Amino acid sequence: MTAPMLEYAFFEGEIVPFADAKVSVATHALQYGTGAFAGIRGYLDADGETINIFRLKDHTARMLNSAKLLRCELPYDRDSLADVITSLVEKNAPTGDVYIRPFIYKPALQLTPRLRGIGDELTIYLLSLGDYLDLKRGQKAIVSSWFRIPDNAIPSRGKLSGSYVNSAFIKDEAEEKGADEAIVLNTSGKVSEGSSCNLFIVRNGALITPPVTADILEGITRRTMVQFAEDAGIPVEQRAIDRTELYIADEAFFCGTGVQVAWIETIDGRPVGDAKCGPITARIRETFFNAVRGRDSRYASYLTPVRRPVAAGRM
Ligand SMILES: Cc1ncc(COP(=O)(O)O)c(C=O)c1O
């Protein structure tokens, strides 16, 4: 997928035209994947004027934890990083939904793969983004033949650039086999997540998702789904899931910043439930889209509103 970039980026301390946010081909992070990133959505509010940045400070907190795994040293905390992101959204004055990509990386032109003593930098850019998966239909999923990388190799709980080679293998296999997405097992043989999303199944009225110790990214949308379910009185279990539970689940869906909430129609060619969007998935999905568009005041605290300056609309 290619997507149009917005005009301005934050690069090494200042806002610059996106085209000027460039690094050398010898950059450590480019060569070795020594970067940590975030993916954050900004949704156009139902008022048509405001961009609602979804769970911004949860994203900046997780990003700084990812950076901590890489022993990065940067002068930001979750609040000041959120402020930089908000300023960049204001500067770009988007007129529709955006995806925000902050990236902390090791900029040194240095040959040894190591973590310390080679500096750290921050860049942020924005792109216009609609649906990442086709949400008008159910998803065809397969169980990947690849394993999710274990915590003691490259921790999946952090959003580390290098670990996305694993995601690329998983997604490539799904596409090669005519599926939309793949579910990957961890090295213990238990269900982990999708290539770029977390996974929920429904069995006997309960929502079930693998625990944070199952080599998953500690997804912010996942946490949101758990909250929505609890608020709706739907029982939630965070526990290990066997592969064959996927085949007898009543409902299943992927969730994440990119995929949002995407119901699964088949897994390995087997229909999930009656191969329709089930009632629990439908309810949670509706709550999600109402929340992000600012139509559900119960979840207003999840949103950082950025109002478009009047002048920008007229230009
Ligand atoms: C591997 C992986 N798992 C899960 C997720 C979902 O996490 P979040 O809801 O925080 O976006 C993502 C994407 O963002 C991801 O890349």
Coordinates of C-alpha atoms and ligand atoms in Angstrom, one line a residue:
M1 CA 0.0 0.0 0.0
T2 CA 1.3 3.5 -0.8
A3 CA -0.4 6.5 0.7
P4 CA 0.0 10.2 0.2
M5 CA 2.2 12.0 2.7
L6 CA 1.1 15.2 4.3
E7 CA 3.2 18.3 3.7
Y8 CA 5.2 18.7 6.9
A9 CA 7.3 16.3 8.9
F10 CA 9.1 16.7 12.2
F11 CA 12.7 15.8 11.7
E12 CA 15.6 16.0 14.2
G13 CA 14.1 18.8 16.2
E14 CA 12.2 20.9 13.8
I15 CA 9.2 20.9 11.4
V16 CA 10.4 20.7 7.8
P17 CA 8.8 19.9 4.4
F18 CA 8.3 16.1 4.3
A19 CA 10.7 15.9 1.3
D20 CA 13.5 17.2 3.4
A21 CA 13.1 14.6 6.2
K22 CA 15.9 12.3 4.9
V23 CA 18.6 10.1 6.4
S24 CA 21.8 8.5 4.9
V25 CA 21.7 5.0 3.4
A26 CA 24.3 4.1 6.0
T27 CA 22.0 4.9 8.9
H28 CA 22.2 2.3 11.7
A29 CA 18.4 2.0 12.0
L30 CA 18.1 1.4 8.2
Q31 CA 20.8 -1.2 8.2
Y32 CA 19.9 -3.1 11.4
G33 CA 16.3 -2.2 12.2
T34 CA 17.3 -0.3 15.4
G35 CA 14.2 1.9 15.5
A36 CA 11.0 2.0 17.5
F37 CA 7.8 3.4 16.0
A38 CA 4.2 4.2 16.7
G39 CA 1.1 4.1 14.5
I40 CA -1.6 6.5 15.6
R41 CA -4.8 7.4 13.9
G42 CA -6.4 10.8 13.7
Y43 CA -10.1 10.6 12.8
L44 CA -12.2 13.3 11.3
D45 CA -14.9 14.1 14.0
A46 CA -18.6 14.0 13.2
D47 CA -18.4 17.8 13.2
G48 CA -16.3 17.7 10.0
E49 CA -13.7 20.2 11.5
T50 CA -11.8 18.4 14.2
I51 CA -9.2 15.6 14.0
N52 CA -9.6 13.3 17.0
I53 CA -6.2 11.7 17.7
F54 CA -7.0 8.4 19.2
R55 CA -5.4 7.5 22.6
L56 CA -2.4 9.7 21.9
K57 CA -0.8 9.5 25.3
D58 CA -1.2 5.7 25.4
H59 CA 0.7 5.6 22.1
T60 CA 3.4 7.9 23.2
A61 CA 3.8 5.9 26.5
R62 CA 4.1 2.6 24.6
M63 CA 6.5 4.2 22.1
L64 CA 8.8 5.4 24.9
N65 CA 8.7 1.8 26.3
S66 CA 9.7 0.5 22.9
A67 CA 12.5 3.0 22.8
K68 CA 13.5 2.0 26.3
L69 CA 14.0 -1.6 25.1
L70 CA 16.5 -0.2 22.6
R71 CA 18.1 1.9 25.4
C72 CA 17.3 5.1 23.5
E73 CA 18.0 8.4 25.3
L74 CA 15.7 11.2 24.2
P75 CA 14.5 14.4 25.9
Y76 CA 10.8 13.4 25.8
D77 CA 8.2 12.1 28.2
R78 CA 4.8 10.9 27.1
D79 CA 3.3 14.4 27.5
S80 CA 6.0 16.3 25.6
L81 CA 6.1 13.7 22.8
A82 CA 2.3 14.0 22.6
D83 CA 2.7 17.8 22.3
V84 CA 5.1 17.5 19.4
I85 CA 2.7 15.2 17.6
T86 CA -0.2 17.5 18.2
S87 CA 1.8 20.5 16.9
L88 CA 2.6 18.6 13.7
V89 CA -1.0 17.7 13.2
E90 CA -2.0 21.3 13.7
K91 CA 0.7 22.5 11.2
N92 CA -0.6 20.0 8.5
A93 CA -4.2 20.9 9.2
P94 CA -5.6 17.7 7.7
T95 CA -9.0 17.7 6.1
G96 CA -9.6 14.0 6.5
D97 CA -8.5 10.9 8.4
V98 CA -4.7 10.6 9.0
Y99 CA -2.2 8.1 10.2
I100 CA 0.6 9.5 12.3
R101 CA 4.0 7.7 12.2
P102 CA 6.5 8.8 14.9
F103 CA 9.8 7.0 14.6
I104 CA 12.7 6.9 17.1
Y105 CA 15.9 5.7 15.5
K106 CA 19.6 5.3 15.8
P107 CA 21.0 7.8 13.3
A108 CA 24.7 6.9 13.5
L109 CA 26.6 5.9 10.4
Q110 CA 28.2 3.0 12.3
L111 CA 29.0 -0.5 11.4
T112 CA 28.6 -2.4 14.7
P113 CA 25.0 -3.6 15.6
R114 CA 24.8 -2.3 19.1
L115 CA 22.4 -0.2 21.2
R116 CA 24.4 2.3 23.3
G117 CA 26.6 5.3 22.5
I118 CA 25.4 5.9 18.9
G119 CA 22.7 8.5 19.6
D120 CA 19.0 8.6 19.1
E121 CA 16.7 10.8 17.0
L122 CA 13.0 11.4 16.4
T123 CA 11.1 11.9 13.2
I124 CA 7.3 12.1 12.7
Y125 CA 5.3 12.1 9.5
L126 CA 1.6 11.9 8.6
L127 CA -0.2 10.3 5.7
S128 CA -3.9 10.2 4.6
L129 CA -5.3 6.8 5.4
G130 CA -8.7 5.3 5.0
D131 CA -9.4 1.6 5.7
Y132 CA -6.2 -0.6 5.7
L133 CA -8.3 -3.8 5.2
D134 CA -11.5 -3.9 3.2
L135 CA -14.0 -3.6 6.1
K136 CA -17.1 -4.0 3.9
R137 CA -16.6 -7.7 4.0
G138 CA -15.2 -10.5 6.2
Q139 CA -11.5 -11.3 6.2
K140 CA -10.0 -14.5 5.0
A141 CA -7.3 -15.6 7.4
I142 CA -4.9 -18.4 7.5
V143 CA -2.7 -19.8 10.3
S144 CA 0.9 -18.8 9.3
S145 CA 3.6 -21.4 9.0
W146 CA 6.0 -18.8 10.5
F147 CA 6.4 -18.4 14.2
R148 CA 6.0 -15.1 16.1
I149 CA 9.4 -14.0 17.3
P150 CA 9.9 -14.9 20.9
D151 CA 10.4 -12.3 23.6
N152 CA 14.0 -13.4 24.2
A153 CA 14.9 -12.9 20.6
I154 CA 13.2 -9.7 19.6
P155 CA 10.4 -8.6 21.9
S156 CA 7.1 -8.3 20.1
R157 CA 5.7 -6.2 22.9
G158 CA 7.7 -3.3 21.6
K159 CA 7.0 -1.8 18.2
L160 CA 10.6 -2.3 17.0
S161 CA 11.4 -1.8 13.3
G162 CA 13.6 -4.9 12.9
S163 CA 10.8 -7.2 14.2
Y164 CA 8.6 -6.2 11.3
V165 CA 10.6 -8.5 9.0
N166 CA 8.7 -11.2 10.9
S167 CA 5.4 -9.4 10.1
A168 CA 6.4 -9.1 6.5
F169 CA 7.0 -12.9 6.2
I170 CA 3.6 -13.5 7.8
K171 CA 1.7 -11.1 5.6
D172 CA 3.5 -12.3 2.5
E173 CA 2.4 -15.8 3.1
A174 CA -1.2 -14.7 3.6
E175 CA -1.2 -12.8 0.3
E176 CA 0.6 -15.6 -1.5
K177 CA -2.2 -18.0 -0.4
G178 CA -5.0 -15.7 -1.4
A179 CA -5.9 -14.6 2.2
D180 CA -6.2 -11.2 3.6
E181 CA -4.2 -11.7 6.8
A182 CA -2.5 -14.5 8.8
I183 CA -2.7 -15.5 12.4
V184 CA 0.7 -16.4 13.8
L185 CA 1.5 -18.9 16.5
N186 CA 4.2 -18.3 19.1
T187 CA 7.1 -20.7 19.7
S188 CA 4.9 -22.5 22.3
G189 CA 2.4 -23.3 19.6
K190 CA -0.3 -21.0 21.0
V191 CA -2.1 -18.3 19.1
S192 CA -0.3 -14.9 19.2
E193 CA -1.7 -12.3 16.8
G194 CA -1.9 -11.1 13.2
S195 CA 1.0 -9.6 11.1
S196 CA -0.1 -6.1 12.2
C197 CA -3.0 -6.6 14.5
N198 CA -4.2 -8.3 17.6
L199 CA -6.8 -11.1 17.6
F200 CA -10.0 -11.8 19.5
I201 CA -12.3 -14.8 19.4
V202 CA -15.7 -15.3 20.9
R203 CA -16.7 -18.6 22.5
N204 CA -19.9 -19.2 24.4
G205 CA -20.6 -15.4 24.8
A206 CA -17.1 -14.6 26.1
L207 CA -14.5 -12.5 24.4
I208 CA -11.1 -14.2 24.4
T209 CA -7.7 -12.8 23.5
P210 CA -4.1 -14.0 24.1
P211 CA -2.3 -12.5 27.1
V212 CA 0.5 -9.9 26.9
T213 CA 2.9 -12.8 27.5
A214 CA 2.0 -14.6 24.3
D215 CA 4.5 -12.7 22.1
I216 CA 2.0 -10.1 21.0
L217 CA 2.3 -6.3 20.6
E218 CA 0.6 -4.8 23.7
G219 CA -2.1 -3.3 21.4
I220 CA -3.9 -0.1 22.4
T221 CA -6.9 -1.1 20.3
R222 CA -6.9 -4.5 22.0
R223 CA -7.0 -2.7 25.4
T224 CA -9.8 -0.5 24.1
M225 CA -11.8 -3.6 23.0
V226 CA -11.4 -5.1 26.5
Q227 CA -12.7 -1.9 28.0
F228 CA -15.7 -1.7 25.6
A229 CA -16.6 -5.4 26.4
E230 CA -16.3 -4.8 30.1
D231 CA -18.5 -1.7 29.9
A232 CA -21.1 -3.7 27.9
G233 CA -21.1 -6.6 30.5
I234 CA -19.4 -9.0 28.1
P235 CA -17.1 -11.4 29.9
V236 CA -13.4 -11.1 28.8
E237 CA -10.7 -13.8 29.1
Q238 CA -7.1 -13.0 28.5
R239 CA -5.6 -16.5 28.2
A240 CA -3.6 -18.8 25.9
I241 CA -5.6 -19.8 22.8
D242 CA -5.0 -23.2 21.0
R243 CA -4.9 -23.3 17.2
T244 CA -8.0 -25.5 17.1
E245 CA -10.1 -23.1 19.1
L246 CA -9.9 -20.9 16.1
Y247 CA -11.8 -23.6 14.1
I248 CA -14.6 -23.8 16.6
A249 CA -14.9 -20.2 17.6
D250 CA -18.4 -18.5 17.2
E251 CA -16.8 -15.2 16.1
A252 CA -13.3 -13.8 15.5
F253 CA -11.9 -10.4 14.6
F254 CA -8.6 -8.6 14.2
C255 CA -8.1 -5.2 15.8
G256 CA -5.4 -2.5 15.6
T257 CA -4.8 1.0 14.7
G258 CA -4.4 0.1 11.0
V259 CA -7.0 -2.6 10.7
Q260 CA -9.4 -1.0 13.2
V261 CA -12.0 -3.8 13.8
A262 CA -12.1 -6.4 11.0
W263 CA -14.3 -9.5 11.4
I264 CA -13.0 -12.8 10.2
E265 CA -15.1 -14.9 7.8
T266 CA -12.8 -17.9 7.4
I267 CA -9.7 -19.3 9.0
D268 CA -7.7 -21.9 6.9
G269 CA -10.8 -22.1 4.7
R270 CA -13.1 -23.0 7.6
P271 CA -16.1 -20.7 8.2
V272 CA -15.9 -18.9 11.5
G273 CA -19.4 -19.4 13.2
D274 CA -21.9 -18.9 10.4
A275 CA -19.3 -16.9 8.4
K276 CA -21.1 -13.6 9.2
C277 CA -20.2 -10.7 11.4
G278 CA -21.3 -12.0 14.8
P279 CA -23.3 -10.0 17.3
I280 CA -20.5 -9.3 19.8
T281 CA -18.1 -8.3 17.1
A282 CA -20.8 -6.0 15.6
R283 CA -21.5 -4.4 18.9
I284 CA -17.8 -3.7 19.7
R285 CA -17.2 -2.4 16.2
E286 CA -20.1 0.0 16.4
T287 CA -18.9 1.3 19.8
F288 CA -15.4 1.7 18.3
F289 CA -16.5 3.8 15.3
N290 CA -18.8 5.9 17.4
A291 CA -16.0 6.6 19.9
V292 CA -13.3 7.6 17.4
R293 CA -15.7 9.9 15.5
G294 CA -16.6 11.7 18.8
R295 CA -20.2 10.3 18.8
D296 CA -19.9 8.5 22.2
S297 CA -19.2 10.9 25.1
R298 CA -18.3 8.0 27.4
Y299 CA -15.1 7.7 25.5
A300 CA -14.3 11.4 25.0
S301 CA -11.2 11.0 27.1
Y302 CA -9.7 8.7 24.5
L303 CA -9.6 11.6 22.0
T304 CA -7.1 14.5 21.7
P305 CA -9.1 17.0 19.5
V306 CA -7.1 19.1 17.0
R307 CA -9.3 21.8 15.4
R308 CA -8.5 22.9 11.9
P309 CA -7.7 26.6 11.8
V310 CA -10.4 28.4 9.9
A311 CA -7.8 30.0 7.5
A312 CA -6.5 26.6 6.5
G313 CA -9.9 25.5 5.3
R314 CA -10.1 28.6 3.0
M315 CA -6.7 28.2 1.4
Ligands
LIG1 C1 2.2 -6.7 15.3 C2 1.0 -5.8 15.7 N1 0.2 -6.3 16.6 C3 -0.8 -5.5 17.0 C4 -1.1 -4.2 16.6 C5 -2.2 -3.4 17.1 O1 -1.7 -2.5 18.0 P1 -2.4 -1.1 18.2 O2 -3.8 -1.4 18.6 O3 -1.7 -0.5 19.4 O4 -2.3 -0.3 17.0 C6 -0.2 -3.7 15.6 C7 -0.3 -2.4 15.0 O5 -0.4 -1.4 15.3 C8 0.9 -4.5 15.2 O6 1.8 -4.1 14.3

